[in-house]
Amino acid sequence: MNPGSPTEGPLLRIEQLHKSFGDHEVLKGVSLSVAKGEVIAIVGASGSGKSTLLRCVNVLEIPTSGRMYFGGREIDYHRLTQSRAGARELAELRASVGMVFQSYNLWPHRTVLENVTEAPIHVKGVPRADAIAEAESLLESIGLSDKRNEYPARLSGGQQQRVAIVRALAMKPEIMLFDEVTSALDPELVGEVLDLMTVLASQDMTMLVVTHEMGFARHVSHRVIFVHEGEFAEEAPARDFFTSPNHPATRQFLGRILRDDQVERHDVH
Amino acid sequence: MDGIFEYLMSFAAYVPGYAGAFVIAIEVAAVTIVISWMCGLVGVLAKLSRYRVLRYPAEFYIWFIRGTPQLVQVFLVYFGLPQVGLNLDPFVAGALALGVGSGAYVAEIFRSGLLAIPKGQPESAHALGMNNALTFRRVIFPQMIRIVVPALTNEAINTLKNTSLLSTITIMELTLYTQAVIAATFRPFEFYVIVSVLYLLITTVLTQFAKWYERRYALYL
Ligand SMILES: Nc1ncnc2c1ncn2[C@@H]1O[C@H](COP(=O)(O)OP(=O)(O)O)[C@@H](O)[C@H]1O
Ligand SMILES: [Mg+2]
């Protein structure tokens, strides 16, 4: 493996990734290459393995087999999780891979500002004053400066999720993973979160977005992957995915989800 | 009128004695509580550990303490240990026995607090690069404490009441002092009422604290 120039070639490359929980094989050898600045929407039925895929990328799950390269370097799962030197590398990898969850997972005992500064200060060793300045400018950019000293419980779901996104961005990640980040939100709050993600995409953030928001998949992502029973049943540029799906399961999935008129309702302009 | 005044004045002689006994009860309770928190924290971490060498002793500890009377535990430490060459001062023996005893309950309180924290809390910390130690210290532990303060206060109240058991090992706390006064005055009713009021004073303050705390932190948890 040539560690020379990590900017050439894909930012993230996954080869033949398998993941089983006991006898249950959840990912059945998936491969994926993600270029810098690319936005990939990952869609599929519940239980098809989408979250597991994202969680393997930042080592919240350890794949059963397969290889993964990030920035040109192979991720050695065994080393990262078993050795002391690996622990530091794991922290570095996770700092470079931001993740946002369906249930926001903000820390309720810390203020909005503290949620955002916590990891930069304690993981990256950023001086407190710098971390606060950075957090304030991030909160400013999402219009939540006035909430900096509030506790998360005082914020709406949409506001909490936007803070969670900003909390991940404060680590200056190279890629962002979104796992159904709008699924827990009241419908009227979905737009503000999708808008923020759209802004990130337009700023060339590399993004893997597990979503049921077909408007976002169609208009913001570059590529759509349809996961079916642990395999990539279909993978196509966004414009083709919706107009000419090949796999019968894709057509069925699209038929079901588009019948709910989701494309129109949450269209991103 | 004179009679009532004289009656009340007859208690005045015992005020300094009660003050001293009150302080001793508080002191031994305070030391006991600190020991119980340390035992509880070590106990719960051992019990939830993935290593059997830690888990089994922790389970034995909790099983033993919960299955035996606290008075027997106090006797075991104070009268039993000298036989194997460990002579402890009554205060030390008492605080140790009560503290280790209460620690098993504190461990269970901590455990229920930990189980109440959603899985997403440590997960988002890990996703940001925080290791297990940092995650425990900055994310898990502070939330656990907030959840368990009411139960912990309750256990502190139990500890305070249990200091009366130490009257049996010559510690001049509230109960033993009261017994001494009664032996001299033959007025058990009045002095057991007085000592009850003194216990109630402390336990009520603790109960009110727990209520205030719950109200305050219910706001954002
Ligand atoms: N930690 C786990 N232990 C056992 N089974 C799991 C675990 N995580 C996920 N699974 C199973 O793996 C399958 C895929 O889950 P997931 O990746 O969450 O799917 P999706 O995100 O597409 O809904 C499901 O059947 C789920 O029950
Ligand atoms: Mg999922």
JSON list of N, CA and C in Angstrom, two decimals, chain A residues 55 58 60 91 94-95 97 99 101 105-110 118-119 122-123 151 153-154 167-168 171, chain B residues 118-131 134 137-140 142-143 146 219-221:
[
{"chain": "A", "resi": 55, "resn": "ARG", "atom": "N", "xyz": [-21.76, 2.22, 10.68]},
{"chain": "A", "resi": 55, "resn": "ARG", "atom": "CA", "xyz": [-21.07, 1.99, 11.96]},
{"chain": "A", "resi": 55, "resn": "ARG", "atom": "C", "xyz": [-19.75, 1.26, 11.79]},
{"chain": "A", "resi": 58, "resn": "ASN", "atom": "N", "xyz": [-16.81, 3.98, 11.11]},
{"chain": "A", "resi": 58, "resn": "ASN", "atom": "CA", "xyz": [-16.11, 4.62, 12.23]},
{"chain": "A", "resi": 58, "resn": "ASN", "atom": "C", "xyz": [-15.86, 3.65, 13.40]},
{"chain": "A", "resi": 60, "resn": "LEU", "atom": "N", "xyz": [-17.59, 1.65, 15.11]},
{"chain": "A", "resi": 60, "resn": "LEU", "atom": "CA", "xyz": [-18.55, 1.35, 16.18]},
{"chain": "A", "resi": 60, "resn": "LEU", "atom": "C", "xyz": [-18.92, -0.13, 16.09]},
{"chain": "A", "resi": 91, "resn": "ALA", "atom": "N", "xyz": [-8.90, 7.21, 17.79]},
{"chain": "A", "resi": 91, "resn": "ALA", "atom": "CA", "xyz": [-9.43, 8.53, 18.10]},
{"chain": "A", "resi": 91, "resn": "ALA", "atom": "C", "xyz": [-9.24, 9.47, 16.91]},
{"chain": "A", "resi": 94, "resn": "ARG", "atom": "N", "xyz": [-11.75, 8.52, 14.19]},
{"chain": "A", "resi": 94, "resn": "ARG", "atom": "CA", "xyz": [-13.11, 8.94, 14.52]},
{"chain": "A", "resi": 94, "resn": "ARG", "atom": "C", "xyz": [-13.25, 10.45, 14.49]},
{"chain": "A", "resi": 95, "resn": "ALA", "atom": "N", "xyz": [-12.15, 11.16, 14.78]},
{"chain": "A", "resi": 95, "resn": "ALA", "atom": "CA", "xyz": [-12.20, 12.62, 14.66]},
{"chain": "A", "resi": 95, "resn": "ALA", "atom": "C", "xyz": [-12.39, 13.02, 13.20]},
{"chain": "A", "resi": 97, "resn": "VAL", "atom": "N", "xyz": [-14.01, 11.25, 10.99]},
{"chain": "A", "resi": 97, "resn": "VAL", "atom": "CA", "xyz": [-15.27, 10.70, 10.49]},
{"chain": "A", "resi": 97, "resn": "VAL", "atom": "C", "xyz": [-16.39, 11.18, 11.42]},
{"chain": "A", "resi": 99, "resn": "MET", "atom": "N", "xyz": [-20.20, 11.60, 12.76]},
{"chain": "A", "resi": 99, "resn": "MET", "atom": "CA", "xyz": [-21.41, 10.80, 12.61]},
{"chain": "A", "resi": 99, "resn": "MET", "atom": "C", "xyz": [-22.57, 11.47, 13.34]},
{"chain": "A", "resi": 101, "resn": "PHE", "atom": "N", "xyz": [-26.66, 10.82, 14.47]},
{"chain": "A", "resi": 101, "resn": "PHE", "atom": "CA", "xyz": [-27.58, 9.71, 14.70]},
{"chain": "A", "resi": 101, "resn": "PHE", "atom": "C", "xyz": [-29.04, 10.17, 14.59]},
{"chain": "A", "resi": 105, "resn": "ASN", "atom": "N", "xyz": [-28.67, 12.27, 20.24]},
{"chain": "A", "resi": 105, "resn": "ASN", "atom": "CA", "xyz": [-27.66, 11.88, 21.24]},
{"chain": "A", "resi": 105, "resn": "ASN", "atom": "C", "xyz": [-26.81, 13.03, 21.75]},
{"chain": "A", "resi": 106, "resn": "LEU", "atom": "N", "xyz": [-27.41, 14.21, 21.85]},
{"chain": "A", "resi": 106, "resn": "LEU", "atom": "CA", "xyz": [-26.69, 15.28, 22.55]},
{"chain": "A", "resi": 106, "resn": "LEU", "atom": "C", "xyz": [-26.59, 14.88, 24.01]},
{"chain": "A", "resi": 107, "resn": "TRP", "atom": "N", "xyz": [-25.58, 15.40, 24.72]},
{"chain": "A", "resi": 107, "resn": "TRP", "atom": "CA", "xyz": [-25.43, 15.07, 26.14]},
{"chain": "A", "resi": 107, "resn": "TRP", "atom": "C", "xyz": [-26.28, 16.02, 26.96]},
{"chain": "A", "resi": 108, "resn": "PRO", "atom": "N", "xyz": [-27.27, 15.49, 27.64]},
{"chain": "A", "resi": 108, "resn": "PRO", "atom": "CA", "xyz": [-28.26, 16.36, 28.29]},
{"chain": "A", "resi": 108, "resn": "PRO", "atom": "C", "xyz": [-27.71, 17.19, 29.45]},
{"chain": "A", "resi": 109, "resn": "HIS", "atom": "N", "xyz": [-26.58, 16.73, 30.03]},
{"chain": "A", "resi": 109, "resn": "HIS", "atom": "CA", "xyz": [-26.05, 17.45, 31.19]},
{"chain": "A", "resi": 109, "resn": "HIS", "atom": "C", "xyz": [-25.08, 18.55, 30.79]},
{"chain": "A", "resi": 110, "resn": "ARG", "atom": "N", "xyz": [-24.88, 18.73, 29.51]},
{"chain": "A", "resi": 110, "resn": "ARG", "atom": "CA", "xyz": [-23.99, 19.80, 29.06]},
{"chain": "A", "resi": 110, "resn": "ARG", "atom": "C", "xyz": [-24.77, 20.78, 28.20]},
{"chain": "A", "resi": 118, "resn": "GLU", "atom": "N", "xyz": [-16.74, 20.00, 23.72]},
{"chain": "A", "resi": 118, "resn": "GLU", "atom": "CA", "xyz": [-16.25, 18.86, 24.50]},
{"chain": "A", "resi": 118, "resn": "GLU", "atom": "C", "xyz": [-15.16, 18.04, 23.77]},
{"chain": "A", "resi": 119, "resn": "ALA", "atom": "N", "xyz": [-15.50, 17.54, 22.60]},
{"chain": "A", "resi": 119, "resn": "ALA", "atom": "CA", "xyz": [-14.55, 16.66, 21.91]},
{"chain": "A", "resi": 119, "resn": "ALA", "atom": "C", "xyz": [-13.33, 17.41, 21.37]},
{"chain": "A", "resi": 122, "resn": "HIS", "atom": "N", "xyz": [-11.17, 17.85, 24.57]},
{"chain": "A", "resi": 122, "resn": "HIS", "atom": "CA", "xyz": [-10.69, 16.67, 25.29]},
{"chain": "A", "resi": 122, "resn": "HIS", "atom": "C", "xyz": [-10.12, 15.57, 24.39]},
{"chain": "A", "resi": 123, "resn": "VAL", "atom": "N", "xyz": [-10.49, 15.57, 23.12]},
{"chain": "A", "resi": 123, "resn": "VAL", "atom": "CA", "xyz": [-9.93, 14.56, 22.23]},
{"chain": "A", "resi": 123, "resn": "VAL", "atom": "C", "xyz": [-8.77, 15.14, 21.42]},
{"chain": "A", "resi": 151, "resn": "TYR", "atom": "N", "xyz": [-29.67, 24.06, 27.89]},
{"chain": "A", "resi": 151, "resn": "TYR", "atom": "CA", "xyz": [-29.47, 22.62, 27.87]},
{"chain": "A", "resi": 151, "resn": "TYR", "atom": "C", "xyz": [-30.29, 22.04, 26.71]},
{"chain": "A", "resi": 153, "resn": "ALA", "atom": "N", "xyz": [-32.43, 19.80, 26.29]},
{"chain": "A", "resi": 153, "resn": "ALA", "atom": "CA", "xyz": [-33.85, 19.53, 26.48]},
{"chain": "A", "resi": 153, "resn": "ALA", "atom": "C", "xyz": [-34.72, 20.76, 26.20]},
{"chain": "A", "resi": 154, "resn": "ARG", "atom": "N", "xyz": [-34.11, 21.94, 26.23]},
{"chain": "A", "resi": 154, "resn": "ARG", "atom": "CA", "xyz": [-34.89, 23.16, 25.98]},
{"chain": "A", "resi": 154, "resn": "ARG", "atom": "C", "xyz": [-35.01, 23.49, 24.49]},
{"chain": "A", "resi": 167, "resn": "ARG", "atom": "N", "xyz": [-21.80, 19.73, 16.21]},
{"chain": "A", "resi": 167, "resn": "ARG", "atom": "CA", "xyz": [-20.88, 19.10, 17.16]},
{"chain": "A", "resi": 167, "resn": "ARG", "atom": "C", "xyz": [-19.89, 18.19, 16.42]},
{"chain": "A", "resi": 168, "resn": "ALA", "atom": "N", "xyz": [-20.40, 17.47, 15.42]},
{"chain": "A", "resi": 168, "resn": "ALA", "atom": "CA", "xyz": [-19.51, 16.62, 14.62]},
{"chain": "A", "resi": 168, "resn": "ALA", "atom": "C", "xyz": [-18.59, 17.48, 13.76]},
{"chain": "A", "resi": 171, "resn": "MET", "atom": "N", "xyz": [-15.11, 18.93, 14.92]},
{"chain": "A", "resi": 171, "resn": "MET", "atom": "CA", "xyz": [-13.90, 18.11, 14.87]},
{"chain": "A", "resi": 171, "resn": "MET", "atom": "C", "xyz": [-13.20, 18.24, 13.52]},
{"chain": "B", "resi": 118, "resn": "PRO", "atom": "N", "xyz": [-29.26, 6.07, 28.10]},
{"chain": "B", "resi": 118, "resn": "PRO", "atom": "CA", "xyz": [-29.45, 5.48, 26.76]},
{"chain": "B", "resi": 118, "resn": "PRO", "atom": "C", "xyz": [-28.12, 5.13, 26.11]},
{"chain": "B", "resi": 119, "resn": "LYS", "atom": "N", "xyz": [-28.14, 4.06, 25.32]},
{"chain": "B", "resi": 119, "resn": "LYS", "atom": "CA", "xyz": [-26.95, 3.57, 24.62]},
{"chain": "B", "resi": 119, "resn": "LYS", "atom": "C", "xyz": [-26.34, 4.63, 23.71]},
{"chain": "B", "resi": 120, "resn": "GLY", "atom": "N", "xyz": [-27.18, 5.52, 23.22]},
{"chain": "B", "resi": 120, "resn": "GLY", "atom": "CA", "xyz": [-26.70, 6.56, 22.31]},
{"chain": "B", "resi": 120, "resn": "GLY", "atom": "C", "xyz": [-25.75, 7.55, 22.96]},
{"chain": "B", "resi": 121, "resn": "GLN", "atom": "N", "xyz": [-25.80, 7.63, 24.29]},
{"chain": "B", "resi": 121, "resn": "GLN", "atom": "CA", "xyz": [-24.95, 8.60, 24.98]},
{"chain": "B", "resi": 121, "resn": "GLN", "atom": "C", "xyz": [-23.46, 8.25, 24.86]},
{"chain": "B", "resi": 122, "resn": "PRO", "atom": "N", "xyz": [-23.05, 7.03, 25.28]},
{"chain": "B", "resi": 122, "resn": "PRO", "atom": "CA", "xyz": [-21.64, 6.69, 25.07]},
{"chain": "B", "resi": 122, "resn": "PRO", "atom": "C", "xyz": [-21.30, 6.57, 23.59]},
{"chain": "B", "resi": 123, "resn": "GLU", "atom": "N", "xyz": [-22.28, 6.17, 22.80]},
{"chain": "B", "resi": 123, "resn": "GLU", "atom": "CA", "xyz": [-22.01, 5.96, 21.38]},
{"chain": "B", "resi": 123, "resn": "GLU", "atom": "C", "xyz": [-21.61, 7.26, 20.69]},
{"chain": "B", "resi": 124, "resn": "SER", "atom": "N", "xyz": [-22.33, 8.34, 20.98]},
{"chain": "B", "resi": 124, "resn": "SER", "atom": "CA", "xyz": [-21.98, 9.60, 20.32]},
{"chain": "B", "resi": 124, "resn": "SER", "atom": "C", "xyz": [-20.61, 10.08, 20.82]},
{"chain": "B", "resi": 125, "resn": "ALA", "atom": "N", "xyz": [-20.28, 9.77, 22.07]},
{"chain": "B", "resi": 125, "resn": "ALA", "atom": "CA", "xyz": [-18.96, 10.14, 22.58]},
{"chain": "B", "resi": 125, "resn": "ALA", "atom": "C", "xyz": [-17.86, 9.36, 21.84]},
{"chain": "B", "resi": 126, "resn": "HIS", "atom": "N", "xyz": [-18.08, 8.04, 21.69]},
{"chain": "B", "resi": 126, "resn": "HIS", "atom": "CA", "xyz": [-17.11, 7.23, 20.96]},
{"chain": "B", "resi": 126, "resn": "HIS", "atom": "C", "xyz": [-16.97, 7.72, 19.52]},
{"chain": "B", "resi": 127, "resn": "ALA", "atom": "N", "xyz": [-18.10, 8.05, 18.91]},
{"chain": "B", "resi": 127, "resn": "ALA", "atom": "CA", "xyz": [-18.06, 8.50, 17.51]},
{"chain": "B", "resi": 127, "resn": "ALA", "atom": "C", "xyz": [-17.24, 9.77, 17.36]},
{"chain": "B", "resi": 128, "resn": "LEU", "atom": "N", "xyz": [-17.11, 10.55, 18.44]},
{"chain": "B", "resi": 128, "resn": "LEU", "atom": "CA", "xyz": [-16.31, 11.78, 18.38]},
{"chain": "B", "resi": 128, "resn": "LEU", "atom": "C", "xyz": [-14.87, 11.52, 18.81]},
{"chain": "B", "resi": 129, "resn": "GLY", "atom": "N", "xyz": [-14.52, 10.26, 19.02]},
{"chain": "B", "resi": 129, "resn": "GLY", "atom": "CA", "xyz": [-13.13, 9.93, 19.32]},
{"chain": "B", "resi": 129, "resn": "GLY", "atom": "C", "xyz": [-12.81, 9.80, 20.80]},
{"chain": "B", "resi": 130, "resn": "MET", "atom": "N", "xyz": [-13.84, 9.91, 21.66]},
{"chain": "B", "resi": 130, "resn": "MET", "atom": "CA", "xyz": [-13.56, 9.77, 23.09]},
{"chain": "B", "resi": 130, "resn": "MET", "atom": "C", "xyz": [-13.35, 8.29, 23.42]},
{"chain": "B", "resi": 131, "resn": "ASN", "atom": "N", "xyz": [-12.31, 8.01, 24.21]},
{"chain": "B", "resi": 131, "resn": "ASN", "atom": "CA", "xyz": [-12.07, 6.61, 24.59]},
{"chain": "B", "resi": 131, "resn": "ASN", "atom": "C", "xyz": [-12.96, 6.23, 25.77]},
{"chain": "B", "resi": 134, "resn": "LEU", "atom": "N", "xyz": [-12.48, 8.39, 29.07]},
{"chain": "B", "resi": 134, "resn": "LEU", "atom": "CA", "xyz": [-12.97, 9.76, 28.90]},
{"chain": "B", "resi": 134, "resn": "LEU", "atom": "C", "xyz": [-14.50, 9.76, 28.83]},
{"chain": "B", "resi": 137, "resn": "ARG", "atom": "N", "xyz": [-15.87, 9.25, 32.32]},
{"chain": "B", "resi": 137, "resn": "ARG", "atom": "CA", "xyz": [-15.67, 10.40, 33.19]},
{"chain": "B", "resi": 137, "resn": "ARG", "atom": "C", "xyz": [-16.53, 11.60, 32.79]},
{"chain": "B", "resi": 138, "resn": "ARG", "atom": "N", "xyz": [-16.66, 11.87, 31.49]},
{"chain": "B", "resi": 138, "resn": "ARG", "atom": "CA", "xyz": [-17.28, 13.11, 31.05]},
{"chain": "B", "resi": 138, "resn": "ARG", "atom": "C", "xyz": [-18.75, 12.94, 30.65]},
{"chain": "B", "resi": 139, "resn": "VAL", "atom": "N", "xyz": [-19.14, 11.72, 30.25]},
{"chain": "B", "resi": 139, "resn": "VAL", "atom": "CA", "xyz": [-20.49, 11.54, 29.72]},
{"chain": "B", "resi": 139, "resn": "VAL", "atom": "C", "xyz": [-21.34, 10.64, 30.63]},
{"chain": "B", "resi": 140, "resn": "ILE", "atom": "N", "xyz": [-20.81, 9.48, 31.00]},
{"chain": "B", "resi": 140, "resn": "ILE", "atom": "CA", "xyz": [-21.59, 8.51, 31.76]},
{"chain": "B", "resi": 140, "resn": "ILE", "atom": "C", "xyz": [-21.71, 8.91, 33.23]},
{"chain": "B", "resi": 142, "resn": "PRO", "atom": "N", "xyz": [-21.26, 11.70, 35.08]},
{"chain": "B", "resi": 142, "resn": "PRO", "atom": "CA", "xyz": [-22.08, 12.84, 35.51]},
{"chain": "B", "resi": 142, "resn": "PRO", "atom": "C", "xyz": [-23.58, 12.59, 35.37]},
{"chain": "B", "resi": 143, "resn": "GLN", "atom": "N", "xyz": [-23.96, 11.85, 34.32]},
{"chain": "B", "resi": 143, "resn": "GLN", "atom": "CA", "xyz": [-25.39, 11.57, 34.15]},
{"chain": "B", "resi": 143, "resn": "GLN", "atom": "C", "xyz": [-25.87, 10.56, 35.18]},
{"chain": "B", "resi": 146, "resn": "ARG", "atom": "N", "xyz": [-26.51, 12.26, 38.50]},
{"chain": "B", "resi": 146, "resn": "ARG", "atom": "CA", "xyz": [-27.77, 12.99, 38.52]},
{"chain": "B", "resi": 146, "resn": "ARG", "atom": "C", "xyz": [-28.97, 12.07, 38.69]},
{"chain": "B", "resi": 219, "resn": "LEU", "atom": "N", "xyz": [-35.36, 19.48, 35.23]},
{"chain": "B", "resi": 219, "resn": "LEU", "atom": "CA", "xyz": [-35.48, 20.46, 34.17]},
{"chain": "B", "resi": 219, "resn": "LEU", "atom": "C", "xyz": [-34.78, 20.03, 32.89]},
{"chain": "B", "resi": 220, "resn": "TYR", "atom": "N", "xyz": [-33.63, 19.39, 33.02]},
{"chain": "B", "resi": 220, "resn": "TYR", "atom": "CA", "xyz": [-32.94, 19.10, 31.77]},
{"chain": "B", "resi": 220, "resn": "TYR", "atom": "C", "xyz": [-32.43, 17.68, 31.63]},
{"chain": "B", "resi": 221, "resn": "LEU", "atom": "N", "xyz": [-33.07, 16.75, 32.32]},
{"chain": "B", "resi": 221, "resn": "LEU", "atom": "CA", "xyz": [-32.67, 15.36, 32.03]},
{"chain": "B", "resi": 221, "resn": "LEU", "atom": "C", "xyz": [-33.84, 14.59, 31.47]}
]
